[in-house]
mmCIF file of C-alpha atoms in Angstrom:
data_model
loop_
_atom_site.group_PDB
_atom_site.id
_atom_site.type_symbol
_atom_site.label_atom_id
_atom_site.label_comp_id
_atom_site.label_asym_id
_atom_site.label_seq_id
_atom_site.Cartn_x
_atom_site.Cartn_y
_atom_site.Cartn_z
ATOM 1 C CA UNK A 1 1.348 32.756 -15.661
ATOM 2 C CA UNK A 2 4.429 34.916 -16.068
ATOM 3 C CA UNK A 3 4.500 35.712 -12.588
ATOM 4 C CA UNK A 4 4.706 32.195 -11.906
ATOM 5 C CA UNK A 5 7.308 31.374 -13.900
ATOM 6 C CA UNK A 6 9.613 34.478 -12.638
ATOM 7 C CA UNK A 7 8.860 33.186 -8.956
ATOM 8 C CA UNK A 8 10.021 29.775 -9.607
ATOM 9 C CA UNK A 9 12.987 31.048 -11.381
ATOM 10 C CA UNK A 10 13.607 32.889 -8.717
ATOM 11 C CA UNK A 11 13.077 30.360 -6.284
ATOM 12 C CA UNK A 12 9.904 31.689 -4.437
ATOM 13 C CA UNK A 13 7.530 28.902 -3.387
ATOM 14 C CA UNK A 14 4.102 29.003 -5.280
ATOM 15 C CA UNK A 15 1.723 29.780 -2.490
ATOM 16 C CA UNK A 16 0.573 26.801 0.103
ATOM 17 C CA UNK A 17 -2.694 25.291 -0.956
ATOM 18 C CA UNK A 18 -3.603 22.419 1.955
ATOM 19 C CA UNK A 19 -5.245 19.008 0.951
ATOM 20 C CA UNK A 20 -7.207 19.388 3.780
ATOM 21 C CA UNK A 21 -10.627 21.942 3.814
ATOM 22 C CA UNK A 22 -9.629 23.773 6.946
ATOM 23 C CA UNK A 23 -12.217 26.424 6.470
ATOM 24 C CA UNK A 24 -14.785 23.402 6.956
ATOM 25 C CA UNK A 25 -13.068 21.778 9.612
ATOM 26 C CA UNK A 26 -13.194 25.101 11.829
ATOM 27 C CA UNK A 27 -16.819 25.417 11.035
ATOM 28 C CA UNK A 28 -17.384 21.839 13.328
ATOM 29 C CA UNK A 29 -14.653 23.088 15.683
ATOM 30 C CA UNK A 30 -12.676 26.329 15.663
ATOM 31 C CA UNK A 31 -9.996 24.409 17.742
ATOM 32 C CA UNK A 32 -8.978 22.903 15.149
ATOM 33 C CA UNK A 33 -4.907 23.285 14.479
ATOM 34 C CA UNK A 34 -3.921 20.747 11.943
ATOM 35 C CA UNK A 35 -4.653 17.123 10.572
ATOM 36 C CA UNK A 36 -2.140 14.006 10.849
ATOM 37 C CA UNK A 37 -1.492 11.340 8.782
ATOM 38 C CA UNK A 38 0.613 8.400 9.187
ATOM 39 C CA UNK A 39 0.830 6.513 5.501
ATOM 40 C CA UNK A 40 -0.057 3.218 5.699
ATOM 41 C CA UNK A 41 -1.969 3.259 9.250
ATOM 42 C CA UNK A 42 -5.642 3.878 9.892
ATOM 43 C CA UNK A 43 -4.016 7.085 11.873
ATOM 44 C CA UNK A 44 -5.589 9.854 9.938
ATOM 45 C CA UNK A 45 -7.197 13.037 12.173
ATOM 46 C CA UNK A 46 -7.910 16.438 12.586
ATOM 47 C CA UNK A 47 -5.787 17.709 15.573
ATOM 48 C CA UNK A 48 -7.368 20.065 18.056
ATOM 49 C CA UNK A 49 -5.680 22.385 21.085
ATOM 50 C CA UNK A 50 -7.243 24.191 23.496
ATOM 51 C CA UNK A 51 -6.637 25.571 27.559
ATOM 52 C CA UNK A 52 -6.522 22.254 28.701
ATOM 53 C CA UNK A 53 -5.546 18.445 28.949
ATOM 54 C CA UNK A 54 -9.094 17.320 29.987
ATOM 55 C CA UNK A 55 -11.649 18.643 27.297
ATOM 56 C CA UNK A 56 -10.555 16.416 24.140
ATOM 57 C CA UNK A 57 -10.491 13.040 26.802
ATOM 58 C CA UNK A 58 -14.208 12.926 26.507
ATOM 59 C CA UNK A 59 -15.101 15.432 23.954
ATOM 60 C CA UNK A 60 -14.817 14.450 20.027
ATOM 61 C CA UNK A 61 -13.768 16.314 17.329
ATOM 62 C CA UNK A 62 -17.616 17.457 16.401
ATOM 63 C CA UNK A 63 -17.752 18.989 20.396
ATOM 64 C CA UNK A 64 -19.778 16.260 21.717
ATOM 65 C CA UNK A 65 -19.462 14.028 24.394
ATOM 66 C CA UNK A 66 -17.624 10.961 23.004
ATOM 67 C CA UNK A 67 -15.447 8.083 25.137
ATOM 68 C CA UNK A 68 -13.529 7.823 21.688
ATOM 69 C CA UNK A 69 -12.583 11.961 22.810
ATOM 70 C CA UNK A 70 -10.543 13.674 19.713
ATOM 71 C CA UNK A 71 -6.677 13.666 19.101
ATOM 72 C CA UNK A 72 -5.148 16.934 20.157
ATOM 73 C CA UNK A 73 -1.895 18.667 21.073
ATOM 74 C CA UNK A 74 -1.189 19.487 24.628
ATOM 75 C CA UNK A 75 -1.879 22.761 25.563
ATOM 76 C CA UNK A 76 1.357 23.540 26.924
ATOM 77 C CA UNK A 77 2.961 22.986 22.913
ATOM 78 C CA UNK A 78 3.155 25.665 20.295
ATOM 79 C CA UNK A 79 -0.355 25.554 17.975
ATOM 80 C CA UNK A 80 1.801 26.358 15.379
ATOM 81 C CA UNK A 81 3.982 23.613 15.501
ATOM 82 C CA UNK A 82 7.008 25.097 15.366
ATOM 83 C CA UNK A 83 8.414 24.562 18.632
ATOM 84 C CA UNK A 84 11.226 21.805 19.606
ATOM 85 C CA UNK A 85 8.697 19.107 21.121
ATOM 86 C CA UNK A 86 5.235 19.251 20.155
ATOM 87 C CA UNK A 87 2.644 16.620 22.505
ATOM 88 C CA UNK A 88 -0.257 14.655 20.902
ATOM 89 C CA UNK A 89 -2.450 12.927 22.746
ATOM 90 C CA UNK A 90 -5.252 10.137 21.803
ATOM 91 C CA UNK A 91 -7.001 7.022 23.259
ATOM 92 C CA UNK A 92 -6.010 3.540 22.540
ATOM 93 C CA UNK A 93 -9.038 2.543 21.115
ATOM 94 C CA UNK A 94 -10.278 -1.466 21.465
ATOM 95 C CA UNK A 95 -11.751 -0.959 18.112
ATOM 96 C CA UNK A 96 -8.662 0.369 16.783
ATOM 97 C CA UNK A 97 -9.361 3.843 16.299
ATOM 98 C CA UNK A 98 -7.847 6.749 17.534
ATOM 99 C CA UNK A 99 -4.066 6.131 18.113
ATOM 100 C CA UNK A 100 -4.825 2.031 18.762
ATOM 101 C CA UNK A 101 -2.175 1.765 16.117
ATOM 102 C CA UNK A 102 0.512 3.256 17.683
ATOM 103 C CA UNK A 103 1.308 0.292 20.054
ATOM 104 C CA UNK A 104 2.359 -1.603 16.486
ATOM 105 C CA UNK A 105 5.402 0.688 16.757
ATOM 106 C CA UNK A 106 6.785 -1.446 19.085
ATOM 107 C CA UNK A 107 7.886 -3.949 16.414
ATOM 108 C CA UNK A 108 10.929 -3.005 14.632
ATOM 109 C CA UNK A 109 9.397 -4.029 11.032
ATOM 110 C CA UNK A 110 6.638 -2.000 11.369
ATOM 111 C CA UNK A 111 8.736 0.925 13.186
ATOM 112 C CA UNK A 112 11.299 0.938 10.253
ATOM 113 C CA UNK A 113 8.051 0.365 7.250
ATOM 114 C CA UNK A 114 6.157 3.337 9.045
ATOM 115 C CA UNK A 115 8.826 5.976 9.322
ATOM 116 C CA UNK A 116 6.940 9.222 7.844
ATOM 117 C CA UNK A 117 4.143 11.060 9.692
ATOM 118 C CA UNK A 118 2.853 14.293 8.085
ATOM 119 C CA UNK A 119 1.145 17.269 9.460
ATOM 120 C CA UNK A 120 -0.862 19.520 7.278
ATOM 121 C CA UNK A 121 -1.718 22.480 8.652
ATOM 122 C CA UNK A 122 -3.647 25.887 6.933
ATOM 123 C CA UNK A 123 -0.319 27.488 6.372
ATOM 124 C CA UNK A 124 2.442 24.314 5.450
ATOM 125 C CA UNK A 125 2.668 21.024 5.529
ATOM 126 C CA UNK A 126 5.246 19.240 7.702
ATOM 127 C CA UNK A 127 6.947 15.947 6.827
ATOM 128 C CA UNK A 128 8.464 14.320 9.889
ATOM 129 C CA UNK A 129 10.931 11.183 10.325
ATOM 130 C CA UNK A 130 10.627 8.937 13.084
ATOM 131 C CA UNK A 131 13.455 8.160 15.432
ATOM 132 C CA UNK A 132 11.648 6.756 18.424
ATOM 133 C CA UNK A 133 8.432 5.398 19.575
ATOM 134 C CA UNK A 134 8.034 5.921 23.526
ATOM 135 C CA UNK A 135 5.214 4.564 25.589
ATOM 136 C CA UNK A 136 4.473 6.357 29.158
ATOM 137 C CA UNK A 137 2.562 8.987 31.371
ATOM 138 C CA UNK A 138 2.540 12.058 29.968
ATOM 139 C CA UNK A 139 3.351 13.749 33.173
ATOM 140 C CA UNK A 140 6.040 16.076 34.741
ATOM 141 C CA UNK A 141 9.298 16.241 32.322
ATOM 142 C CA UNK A 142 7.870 14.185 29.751
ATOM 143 C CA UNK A 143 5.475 17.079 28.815
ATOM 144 C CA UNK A 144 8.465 19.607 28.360
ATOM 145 C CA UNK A 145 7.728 21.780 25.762
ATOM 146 C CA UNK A 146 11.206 24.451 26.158
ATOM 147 C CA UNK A 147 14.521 24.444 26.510
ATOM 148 C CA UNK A 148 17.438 26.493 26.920
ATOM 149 C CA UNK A 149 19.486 26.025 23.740
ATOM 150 C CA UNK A 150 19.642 23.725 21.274
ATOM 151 C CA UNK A 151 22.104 21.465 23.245
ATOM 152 C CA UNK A 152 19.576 21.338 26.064
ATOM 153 C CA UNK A 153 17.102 19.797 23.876
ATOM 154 C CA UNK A 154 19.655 17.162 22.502
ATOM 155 C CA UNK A 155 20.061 16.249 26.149
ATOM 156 C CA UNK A 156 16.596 16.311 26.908
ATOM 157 C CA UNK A 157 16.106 13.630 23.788
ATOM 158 C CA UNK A 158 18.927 11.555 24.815
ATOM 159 C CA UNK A 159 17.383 11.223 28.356
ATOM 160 C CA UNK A 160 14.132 10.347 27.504
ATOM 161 C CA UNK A 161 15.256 7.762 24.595
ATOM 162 C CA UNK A 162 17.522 6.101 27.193
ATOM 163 C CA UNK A 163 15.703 3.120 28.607
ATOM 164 C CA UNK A 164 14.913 2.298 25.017
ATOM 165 C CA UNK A 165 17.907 2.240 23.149
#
């Protein structure tokens, strides 16, 4: 208890504990990176990343063969999400599973009500902000995952935000 109290008089962080049972998670898939949330959707998923684009298209979270496949982070992006421009992927679902709910983003009111999307991982949780909501292929420059400085990236955001703003 005392050392607690010194380290938050000193400003050290008490240590992470996730809401999320990660140890569990990995036992039904050891690809498993992180979980996402987005408050006030139905968007609420482990996050997977392996070798490849193709395996979580058809594959579910569990490792079976599902048309529903599994939300997962390219596998060009950092696992620990701490590069610039991290890549999700997941289907549009007809049901409206999945990342069906994303396509709402398209209406300002919901866009400006549904702002905050958090990551929990084993080691922090992230809380990230909004600023656009693109719809595309997920092919050639769109999956860029480095750049050159941070002025590269700023350009690289400002290029791909274009045709919407």
């Amino acid at each position: 208890r005392q050392r607690a109290q010194r380290m938050r008089q000193e400003g050290e962080s008490e240590k992470y504990e996730p809401p999320i049972d990660f140890t569990a998670l990995r036992q039904i898939n050891p690809e498993t990176i992180a979980w996402l949330t987005i408050p006030g959707t139905e968007i609420d998923y482990p996050i997977v990343q392996t070798d490849n684009n193709d395996t979580y298209l058809t594959t579910g979270f569990d490792k079976n063969a599902s048309a529903s496949g599994a939300i997962y982070l390219d596998c060009d992006s950092d696992g620990a999400l701490t590069g610039k421009h991290s890549i999700f992927y997941g289907h549009h679902m007809r049901d409206g599973s999945m990342f069906a709910e994303l396509v709402k983003f398209k209406k300002e009111d919901f866009f400006n009500s549904h702002r905050e999307i958090i990551l929990y991982t084993p080691q922090r949780e992230l809380r990230l902000r909004t600023v656009a909501a693109l719809y595309g292929n997920a092919d050639g420059e769109k999956r860029r995952t480095e750049f050159p400085s941070e002025e590269g990236f700023r350009q690289y955001i400002d290029e791909m935000t274009k045709p919407f703003l």
